Coordinates of C-alpha atoms in Angstrom, one line a residue:
X1 CA 2.1 -45.8 75.3
X2 CA 2.3 -44.9 71.5
X3 CA 1.2 -47.7 69.1
X4 CA 1.8 -48.3 65.4
X5 CA 0.7 -51.0 63.0
X6 CA 3.0 -53.5 61.4
X7 CA 3.2 -53.5 57.6
X8 CA 2.6 -57.2 57.6
X9 CA -0.3 -57.8 59.9
X10 CA -1.8 -54.4 60.4
X11 CA -2.0 -55.2 64.1
X12 CA -1.0 -52.4 66.6
X13 CA 2.3 -52.9 68.4
X14 CA 4.0 -50.6 70.9
X15 CA 6.3 -48.0 69.3
X16 CA 9.9 -48.3 70.2
X17 CA 12.4 -45.8 68.9
X18 CA 15.8 -46.6 67.4
X19 CA 17.4 -44.8 70.3
X20 CA 15.6 -47.0 72.8
X21 CA 16.7 -50.1 70.9
X22 CA 20.3 -48.9 71.0
X23 CA 20.1 -48.4 74.7
X24 CA 18.9 -52.0 75.2
X25 CA 21.6 -53.4 73.1
X26 CA 24.2 -51.4 74.9
X27 CA 23.1 -52.8 78.2
X28 CA 23.1 -56.3 76.6
X29 CA 26.7 -55.8 75.5
X30 CA 27.8 -54.3 78.8
X31 CA 26.3 -56.4 81.5
X32 CA 26.1 -60.2 82.2
X33 CA 23.5 -59.4 84.8
X34 CA 21.3 -57.7 82.2
X35 CA 21.8 -60.7 79.8
X36 CA 20.8 -63.1 82.5
X37 CA 17.9 -61.0 83.7
X38 CA 16.4 -60.5 80.3
X39 CA 16.3 -64.3 79.8
X40 CA 14.9 -65.0 83.3
X41 CA 12.3 -62.3 83.5
X42 CA 12.2 -59.7 80.8
X43 CA 9.4 -57.6 82.5
X44 CA 11.4 -57.3 85.7
X45 CA 14.6 -56.6 83.7
X46 CA 12.9 -53.7 81.9
X47 CA 11.7 -52.2 85.2
X48 CA 15.2 -52.6 86.8
X49 CA 16.9 -50.8 83.9
X50 CA 14.3 -48.1 83.5
X51 CA 13.1 -49.4 80.1
X52 CA 9.4 -48.6 79.8
X53 CA 8.6 -51.0 76.9
X54 CA 8.5 -54.7 76.1
X55 CA 12.0 -56.1 75.5
X56 CA 11.1 -59.4 73.9
X57 CA 10.2 -58.1 70.4
X58 CA 13.8 -56.9 70.2
X59 CA 15.2 -60.3 71.0
X60 CA 16.2 -61.2 67.4
X61 CA 18.8 -58.4 67.6
X62 CA 20.8 -60.3 70.2
X63 CA 19.6 -63.8 69.4
X64 CA 20.7 -64.3 65.8
X65 CA 19.5 -67.9 65.7
X66 CA 16.0 -66.7 66.6
X67 CA 16.2 -64.0 64.0
X68 CA 17.1 -66.5 61.3
X69 CA 14.2 -68.8 62.4
X70 CA 11.8 -66.0 62.2
X71 CA 13.0 -65.0 58.8
X72 CA 12.8 -68.5 57.4
X73 CA 9.2 -68.9 58.8
X74 CA 8.2 -65.5 57.3
X75 CA 7.4 -64.1 60.7
X76 CA 7.0 -60.3 61.0
X77 CA 9.7 -58.5 62.9
X78 CA 8.8 -55.6 65.2
X79 CA 9.3 -52.3 63.2
X80 CA 11.9 -51.2 65.7
X81 CA 14.0 -54.2 64.8
X82 CA 14.0 -53.3 61.1
X83 CA 14.6 -49.6 61.8
X84 CA 17.5 -50.4 64.0
X85 CA 19.1 -52.7 61.5
X86 CA 18.7 -50.0 58.9
X87 CA 20.3 -47.5 61.3
X88 CA 23.2 -49.9 62.0
X89 CA 23.7 -50.6 58.3
X90 CA 23.9 -46.9 57.6
X91 CA 26.6 -46.4 60.2
X92 CA 28.6 -49.3 58.7
X93 CA 28.4 -47.8 55.3
X94 CA 29.4 -44.4 56.7
X95 CA 32.4 -46.0 58.4
X96 CA 33.4 -47.6 55.1
X97 CA 33.0 -44.2 53.4
X98 CA 35.2 -42.5 56.0
X99 CA 37.9 -45.2 55.5
X100 CA 37.9 -44.3 51.8
X101 CA 38.0 -40.6 52.5
X102 CA 41.0 -41.1 54.8
X103 CA 43.2 -41.6 51.8
X104 CA 45.4 -38.5 51.4
X105 CA 45.5 -36.7 48.0
X106 CA 49.3 -36.6 48.0
X107 CA 50.2 -39.6 45.8
X108 CA 53.1 -40.9 47.9
X109 CA 51.2 -40.7 51.1
X110 CA 48.1 -42.3 49.5
X111 CA 50.0 -45.3 48.1
X112 CA 52.0 -45.7 51.4
X113 CA 48.7 -45.8 53.4
X114 CA 47.2 -48.3 51.0
X115 CA 50.2 -50.6 51.5
X116 CA 49.7 -50.3 55.3
X117 CA 46.0 -51.3 55.0
X118 CA 47.0 -54.3 52.9
X119 CA 49.8 -55.3 55.3
X120 CA 47.5 -55.0 58.3
X121 CA 45.0 -57.2 56.7
X122 CA 47.6 -59.9 56.7
X123 CA 48.2 -59.2 60.4
X124 CA 44.7 -58.6 61.7
X125 CA 42.5 -60.1 59.1
X126 CA 38.8 -59.0 59.0
X127 CA 39.4 -56.8 62.0
X128 CA 41.0 -54.3 59.6
X129 CA 37.5 -53.6 58.3
X130 CA 36.9 -51.7 61.5
X131 CA 40.1 -49.6 61.2
X132 CA 39.8 -46.4 59.2
X133 CA 43.5 -45.7 58.9
X134 CA 43.1 -42.0 59.4
X135 CA 46.2 -40.0 58.4
X136 CA 46.8 -38.2 61.7
X137 CA 46.1 -37.9 65.4
X138 CA 47.2 -35.3 67.8
X139 CA 47.8 -35.5 71.6
X140 CA 47.4 -32.4 73.6
X141 CA 48.5 -33.7 77.0
X142 CA 51.4 -35.5 78.5
X143 CA 49.7 -38.7 79.8
X144 CA 46.1 -39.6 80.9
X145 CA 44.3 -39.3 84.2
X146 CA 42.0 -42.3 83.7
X147 CA 44.5 -45.2 84.1
X148 CA 42.5 -47.9 82.3
X149 CA 44.1 -51.3 83.3
X150 CA 43.6 -52.6 79.7
X151 CA 44.8 -49.5 77.8
X152 CA 45.6 -50.7 74.3
X153 CA 48.1 -48.0 73.6
X154 CA 49.9 -47.9 77.0
X155 CA 48.9 -44.5 78.3
X156 CA 51.2 -43.0 80.9
X157 CA 50.2 -41.1 84.0
X158 CA 49.0 -37.5 83.5
X159 CA 51.5 -34.7 83.8
X160 CA 50.0 -31.7 82.1
X161 CA 47.9 -30.3 79.3
X162 CA 48.7 -27.8 76.6
X163 CA 47.3 -24.4 77.4
X164 CA 45.4 -22.8 74.5
X165 CA 45.9 -19.1 74.9
X166 CA 49.7 -19.0 74.6
X167 CA 49.7 -21.7 71.9
X168 CA 46.8 -20.6 69.7
X169 CA 48.9 -19.1 66.8
X170 CA 51.3 -22.0 66.6
X171 CA 48.4 -24.5 66.9
X172 CA 46.5 -23.0 64.1
X173 CA 49.6 -22.9 62.0
X174 CA 50.2 -26.6 62.8
X175 CA 46.8 -27.5 61.6
X176 CA 47.3 -25.7 58.3
X177 CA 50.5 -27.5 57.7
X178 CA 48.8 -30.8 58.4
X179 CA 46.0 -29.9 56.0
X180 CA 48.6 -29.2 53.3
X181 CA 50.1 -32.7 53.9
X182 CA 47.0 -34.8 54.3
X183 CA 44.5 -32.8 52.2
X184 CA 40.8 -33.3 52.9
X185 CA 41.6 -36.7 54.5
X186 CA 42.9 -34.9 57.6
X187 CA 39.4 -34.0 58.7
X188 CA 39.0 -37.5 60.0
X189 CA 41.9 -37.0 62.4
X190 CA 41.2 -36.5 66.1
X191 CA 42.8 -34.9 69.2
X192 CA 43.7 -37.9 71.4
X193 CA 45.6 -41.1 71.4
X194 CA 47.1 -42.4 74.7
X195 CA 45.2 -39.5 76.2
X196 CA 41.7 -38.4 77.1
X197 CA 40.2 -35.2 75.5
X198 CA 38.5 -34.2 78.7
X199 CA 41.8 -33.9 80.5
X200 CA 42.3 -30.8 78.4
X201 CA 40.6 -27.7 80.0
X202 CA 40.7 -25.9 76.6
X203 CA 39.7 -28.9 74.5
X204 CA 36.7 -27.2 73.0
X205 CA 38.9 -24.3 71.8
X206 CA 41.5 -26.6 70.2
X207 CA 38.7 -28.7 68.6
X208 CA 36.9 -25.6 67.2
X209 CA 40.1 -24.5 65.6
X210 CA 40.4 -27.9 64.0
X211 CA 36.9 -27.5 62.6
X212 CA 37.8 -24.1 61.3
X213 CA 40.7 -25.6 59.3
X214 CA 39.4 -29.0 58.3
X215 CA 35.7 -28.2 58.1
X216 CA 34.5 -30.7 60.8
X217 CA 34.7 -31.0 64.6
X218 CA 36.9 -34.0 65.5
X219 CA 35.3 -37.0 67.0
X220 CA 35.6 -37.1 70.8
X221 CA 36.3 -40.4 72.6
X222 CA 36.4 -40.2 76.4
X223 CA 36.5 -42.6 79.3
X224 CA 35.4 -39.8 81.7
X225 CA 31.8 -39.0 80.5
X226 CA 30.4 -39.9 84.0
X227 CA 32.6 -37.2 85.5
X228 CA 31.9 -34.4 83.0
X229 CA 28.2 -34.7 82.3
X230 CA 27.4 -31.0 82.3
X231 CA 30.4 -30.2 80.1
X232 CA 29.2 -32.9 77.6
X233 CA 25.8 -31.4 77.6
X234 CA 27.4 -28.5 75.7
X235 CA 30.1 -30.4 73.9
X236 CA 27.9 -33.0 72.1
X237 CA 25.6 -30.5 70.3
X238 CA 28.6 -28.2 69.6
X239 CA 30.3 -31.0 67.8
X240 CA 27.2 -32.1 65.9
X241 CA 26.5 -28.6 64.8
X242 CA 30.0 -28.5 63.2
X243 CA 29.6 -31.8 61.3
X244 CA 30.6 -34.5 63.8
X245 CA 28.2 -37.4 63.4
X246 CA 29.5 -39.8 66.1
X247 CA 31.2 -39.4 69.5
X248 CA 32.1 -42.2 71.8
X249 CA 32.0 -42.9 75.6
X250 CA 34.3 -45.6 76.8
X251 CA 32.7 -47.0 80.0
X252 CA 34.5 -49.0 82.6
X253 CA 31.7 -49.9 85.1
X254 CA 27.9 -50.4 85.1
X255 CA 27.7 -47.8 87.8
X256 CA 29.2 -45.2 85.4
X257 CA 26.9 -46.3 82.6
X258 CA 23.8 -45.9 84.8
X259 CA 24.9 -42.4 85.8
X260 CA 25.3 -41.5 82.1
X261 CA 21.9 -43.0 81.2
X262 CA 20.2 -41.1 84.1
X263 CA 21.6 -37.9 82.7
X264 CA 21.1 -38.3 79.0
X265 CA 17.9 -39.6 77.3
X266 CA 18.2 -42.3 74.7
X267 CA 17.5 -39.7 72.0
X268 CA 20.3 -37.5 73.3
X269 CA 22.6 -40.5 73.0
X270 CA 21.6 -41.7 69.6
X271 CA 24.9 -40.5 68.0
X272 CA 27.1 -41.4 70.9
X273 CA 28.6 -44.9 70.8
X274 CA 29.1 -46.8 74.1
X275 CA 32.3 -48.7 74.1
X276 CA 31.7 -51.3 76.9
X277 CA 34.9 -51.9 78.8
X278 CA 33.4 -53.8 81.8
X279 CA 35.1 -57.1 82.5
X280 CA 31.9 -59.1 81.5
X281 CA 31.2 -57.0 78.4
X282 CA 30.4 -59.3 75.5
X283 CA 33.1 -58.1 73.2
X284 CA 36.7 -59.4 73.7
X285 CA 39.4 -56.8 74.4
X286 CA 42.3 -56.4 72.1
X287 CA 45.5 -58.3 73.1
X288 CA 47.7 -55.2 73.0
X289 CA 49.2 -52.6 75.3
X290 CA 48.6 -52.8 79.0
X291 CA 46.1 -55.6 78.6
X292 CA 48.7 -57.7 76.8
X293 CA 51.2 -57.1 79.6
X294 CA 48.7 -58.1 82.3
X295 CA 47.4 -61.1 80.4
X296 CA 51.0 -62.4 80.1
X297 CA 51.2 -62.4 83.9
X298 CA 47.7 -63.6 84.8
X299 CA 46.4 -66.4 82.7
X300 CA 42.8 -65.9 83.8
X301 CA 42.7 -62.4 82.2
X302 CA 43.3 -63.8 78.7
X303 CA 41.1 -66.8 79.3
X304 CA 38.1 -64.6 80.1
X305 CA 38.4 -62.9 76.8
X306 CA 38.9 -66.2 75.0
X307 CA 35.6 -67.4 76.5
X308 CA 33.9 -64.4 75.0
X309 CA 35.3 -65.2 71.6
X310 CA 34.1 -68.8 71.9
X311 CA 30.6 -67.6 72.7
X312 CA 30.6 -65.4 69.7
X313 CA 31.9 -68.3 67.5
X314 CA 29.1 -70.5 68.8
X315 CA 26.5 -67.9 67.9
X316 CA 28.0 -67.8 64.4
X317 CA 27.9 -71.5 64.1
X318 CA 24.2 -71.7 64.9
X319 CA 23.4 -69.4 62.0
X320 CA 25.3 -71.5 59.4
X321 CA 23.3 -73.7 57.1
X322 CA 26.0 -76.5 57.3
X323 CA 27.8 -77.8 60.3
X324 CA 31.1 -75.9 60.5
X325 CA 33.5 -75.2 63.4
X326 CA 34.2 -71.5 63.8
X327 CA 37.3 -70.2 65.6
X328 CA 38.0 -66.6 66.3
X329 CA 41.2 -65.0 67.3
X330 CA 41.4 -61.9 69.6
X331 CA 41.8 -58.4 68.1
X332 CA 45.4 -57.5 67.9
X333 CA 45.3 -53.7 68.0
X334 CA 43.2 -50.7 68.7
X335 CA 45.4 -48.4 66.6
X336 CA 43.6 -46.7 63.7
X337 CA 46.2 -44.2 62.3
X338 CA 48.4 -44.8 59.3
X339 CA 50.2 -41.5 59.2
X340 CA 51.3 -38.9 61.7
X341 CA 51.0 -39.1 65.5
X342 CA 51.8 -35.8 67.1
X343 CA 52.3 -34.9 70.7
X344 CA 52.1 -31.1 71.2
X345 CA 53.5 -31.3 74.7
X346 CA 56.7 -33.3 73.9
X347 CA 56.9 -31.8 70.4
X348 CA 57.3 -35.2 68.8
X349 CA 55.9 -36.6 65.5
X350 CA 55.9 -40.3 64.7
X351 CA 55.1 -42.1 61.5
X352 CA 52.9 -45.1 62.6
X353 CA 50.5 -47.7 61.3
X354 CA 48.5 -50.5 63.0
X355 CA 49.9 -54.0 63.4
X356 CA 49.2 -57.1 65.5
X357 CA 50.8 -56.5 68.9
X358 CA 54.0 -58.4 69.4
X359 CA 57.1 -58.3 71.6
X360 CA 58.6 -55.9 69.0
X361 CA 55.5 -53.7 68.8
X362 CA 53.6 -54.2 72.1
X363 CA 51.2 -51.3 71.6
X364 CA 49.8 -52.6 68.4
X365 CA 51.3 -50.1 66.0
X366 CA 54.6 -49.9 64.1
X367 CA 56.7 -46.8 64.6
X368 CA 58.5 -46.3 61.2
X369 CA 60.2 -43.1 62.4
X370 CA 60.2 -40.4 65.1
X371 CA 61.3 -36.8 65.2
X372 CA 61.1 -33.8 67.4
X373 CA 60.1 -30.3 66.3
X374 CA 60.4 -26.8 67.7
X375 CA 57.4 -25.1 66.2
X376 CA 54.8 -25.4 63.4
X377 CA 57.2 -24.5 60.7
X378 CA 59.8 -26.9 61.9
X379 CA 57.1 -29.6 62.1
X380 CA 56.3 -28.9 58.4
X381 CA 59.9 -29.6 57.5
X382 CA 59.8 -32.8 59.5
X383 CA 56.6 -34.0 57.9
X384 CA 58.1 -33.4 54.5
X385 CA 61.2 -35.4 55.5
X386 CA 59.1 -38.3 56.7
X387 CA 57.2 -38.4 53.4
X388 CA 60.4 -38.2 51.4
X389 CA 62.1 -40.9 53.5
X390 CA 59.4 -43.5 53.8
X391 CA 56.6 -43.0 51.2
X392 CA 58.0 -44.3 48.0
X393 CA 55.4 -45.0 45.3
X394 CA 57.2 -48.1 44.0
X395 CA 60.1 -50.3 44.6
X396 CA 63.6 -49.2 43.3
X397 CA 66.0 -51.4 41.6
X398 CA 68.4 -51.5 44.6
X399 CA 65.8 -52.4 47.2
X400 CA 66.4 -55.8 48.9
X401 CA 63.3 -57.9 48.4
X402 CA 61.9 -59.6 51.5
X403 CA 58.5 -61.1 52.3
X404 CA 56.7 -59.7 55.3
X405 CA 58.1 -61.8 58.3
X406 CA 54.6 -62.8 59.4
X407 CA 53.9 -64.6 56.1
X408 CA 54.5 -68.2 55.2
X409 CA 55.4 -69.1 51.7
X410 CA 53.6 -72.2 50.3
X411 CA 54.6 -73.4 46.9
X412 CA 51.7 -74.6 44.7
X413 CA 51.5 -76.3 41.3
X414 CA 51.3 -73.0 39.4
X415 CA 53.2 -70.6 41.7
X416 CA 52.9 -69.9 45.4
X417 CA 50.6 -68.7 48.2
X418 CA 51.6 -66.2 50.9
X419 CA 49.6 -66.7 54.1
X420 CA 49.3 -65.4 57.6
X421 CA 46.9 -66.9 60.1
X422 CA 44.2 -64.5 59.0
X423 CA 44.7 -63.7 55.3
X424 CA 46.3 -65.0 52.2
X425 CA 47.1 -64.1 48.6
X426 CA 48.1 -66.3 45.7
X427 CA 50.5 -65.6 42.8
X428 CA 49.9 -68.3 40.2
X429 CA 50.5 -68.4 36.5
X430 CA 50.0 -71.8 34.8
X431 CA 52.0 -70.8 31.7
X432 CA 54.9 -69.4 33.8
X433 CA 54.7 -71.6 36.9
X434 CA 58.5 -72.2 37.0
X435 CA 59.2 -68.5 36.8
X436 CA 56.7 -67.7 39.5
X437 CA 58.1 -70.4 41.8
X438 CA 61.6 -68.9 41.2
X439 CA 60.3 -65.4 42.3
X440 CA 59.0 -66.9 45.5
X441 CA 62.3 -68.6 46.3
X442 CA 64.4 -65.5 45.5
X443 CA 62.3 -63.1 47.5
X444 CA 62.0 -65.7 50.3
X445 CA 65.8 -65.8 50.5
X446 CA 65.8 -62.1 51.5
X447 CA 69.2 -61.4 50.0
X448 CA 68.4 -60.3 46.4
X449 CA 67.6 -56.8 45.1
X450 CA 64.8 -56.1 42.8
X451 CA 67.2 -55.7 39.8
X452 CA 68.9 -59.0 40.6
X453 CA 65.6 -60.8 40.7
X454 CA 64.5 -59.1 37.4
X455 CA 67.7 -60.2 35.7
X456 CA 67.2 -63.8 36.9
X457 CA 63.8 -63.8 35.4
X458 CA 65.1 -62.6 32.1
X459 CA 68.1 -65.0 31.8
X460 CA 66.4 -68.0 33.3
X461 CA 62.9 -67.7 31.9
X462 CA 63.0 -65.1 29.2
X463 CA 60.6 -62.7 31.2
X464 CA 61.3 -59.0 30.5
X465 CA 62.8 -57.2 33.5
X466 CA 59.9 -54.6 33.4
X467 CA 57.4 -57.5 33.8
X468 CA 59.2 -58.8 36.9
X469 CA 59.5 -55.4 38.4
X470 CA 55.8 -54.9 37.9
X471 CA 55.1 -58.2 39.7
X472 CA 57.3 -57.1 42.6
X473 CA 55.4 -53.8 42.8
X474 CA 52.2 -55.8 42.8
X475 CA 53.4 -57.7 45.9
X476 CA 54.7 -54.5 47.4
X477 CA 51.3 -52.7 47.0
X478 CA 49.6 -55.7 48.5
X479 CA 51.5 -55.5 51.7
X480 CA 53.5 -58.7 51.2
X481 CA 57.0 -57.1 51.1
X482 CA 59.0 -55.3 53.8
X483 CA 59.3 -51.6 53.1
X484 CA 62.5 -50.0 52.0
X485 CA 63.8 -49.4 55.5
X486 CA 62.8 -52.8 56.9
X487 CA 60.6 -51.4 59.6
X488 CA 57.9 -54.1 59.3
X489 CA 60.4 -56.4 61.0
X490 CA 60.7 -53.9 63.8
X491 CA 64.4 -52.9 63.5
X492 CA 63.7 -49.4 64.8
X493 CA 61.3 -47.5 67.0
X494 CA 60.3 -50.0 69.7
X495 CA 58.1 -48.3 72.2
X496 CA 59.7 -48.2 75.7
X497 CA 57.0 -49.0 78.2

């Protein structure tokens, strides 16, 4: 076994690669048996899971309390621990960079997307940090063959896939129109939604065309890796060669995960994220889509996920310097598009954005509008219409002002606070506290237009109309107001499950 010396002690320790660490942590996240076994007998656990190195130096990565104790004592961490943390931090920074780059260059689209990010922060809190809000996603099948019982976006049964040869010209034209509408941000789109890419016999052809137009191979997320190992042997390096840095395997059983690991080495899987979907996976499932429907019928389904959240909260509590109770709510969506959702089989385009799943929006995303199209040129016209209809850059004088229905208005000494269960903003002006309180009351009534509120500010408090309109735009940009068509309240576009 290879050995290296630590920078602190100079003593030799066994070399463990970042890829090997990643595999250990994926097992820890996926399997209660692994978690129990590594505590009871780490040597036997390593042998059982074909890990030919000592697992215990890696323990600070899953035992945060131990990691803090070691740090406070000045103990040396195994080099692999430090290297993995650097690897993880780099991926987090890259995700944040992608989120910034998902902002379209077209001003109306850009400002609309930013408002959706702000709104979803009210609805899903810190979970929004993990949502990139890409401006587009494209489905190339009608339905999905996998049938995950927890599908967060309510996939339907598979019917058929789009053939490439007879659709090549229209497909490439479609991509060019989408690039014109989304700019460089469109390169972070992908070719699935309530579908699985590996259901498409010609997926690689469609994806390579995407790379030709946008300059990068789209990320592939599949729940069928264990069934298409030979195909993935070619697909993974193909995607990496064309700029894709991360692909994802959603894995439903430990048996499937073992099959994947027997086929691919840790190094081959370094840039493939495992999304652990086993029932005893450590990460709680989002309360949306099919999971939400089942959990409403079977109490133990939701209770199992709540117990995972409680365990995570306890881990956080143990790392805090002061005694503090931590409570976590379940994720409310898996949606990650604020923009266009196309289905090339049904020839539909929707304007969507993530939200916390509800009776109105059970799949965890708002549908602001939906249209059909005949071909690529007709799609281009429909995209233009969606932008014109929904993506205003600022409020207009005749818009009726309403707070987001998920926010509570709390009056304070100097103004008011708007709060959801997960996020809040304050609008307070000590010198104009009566004026600000008036704004809160008038907007809260939901029956005044922007111009009426601006006039009230002028006549009752002497505040220029333009100042009031600027304040209303500030609230609008921060996701606190319902959009011009009232879609946040769900008056249109409810998904029929």
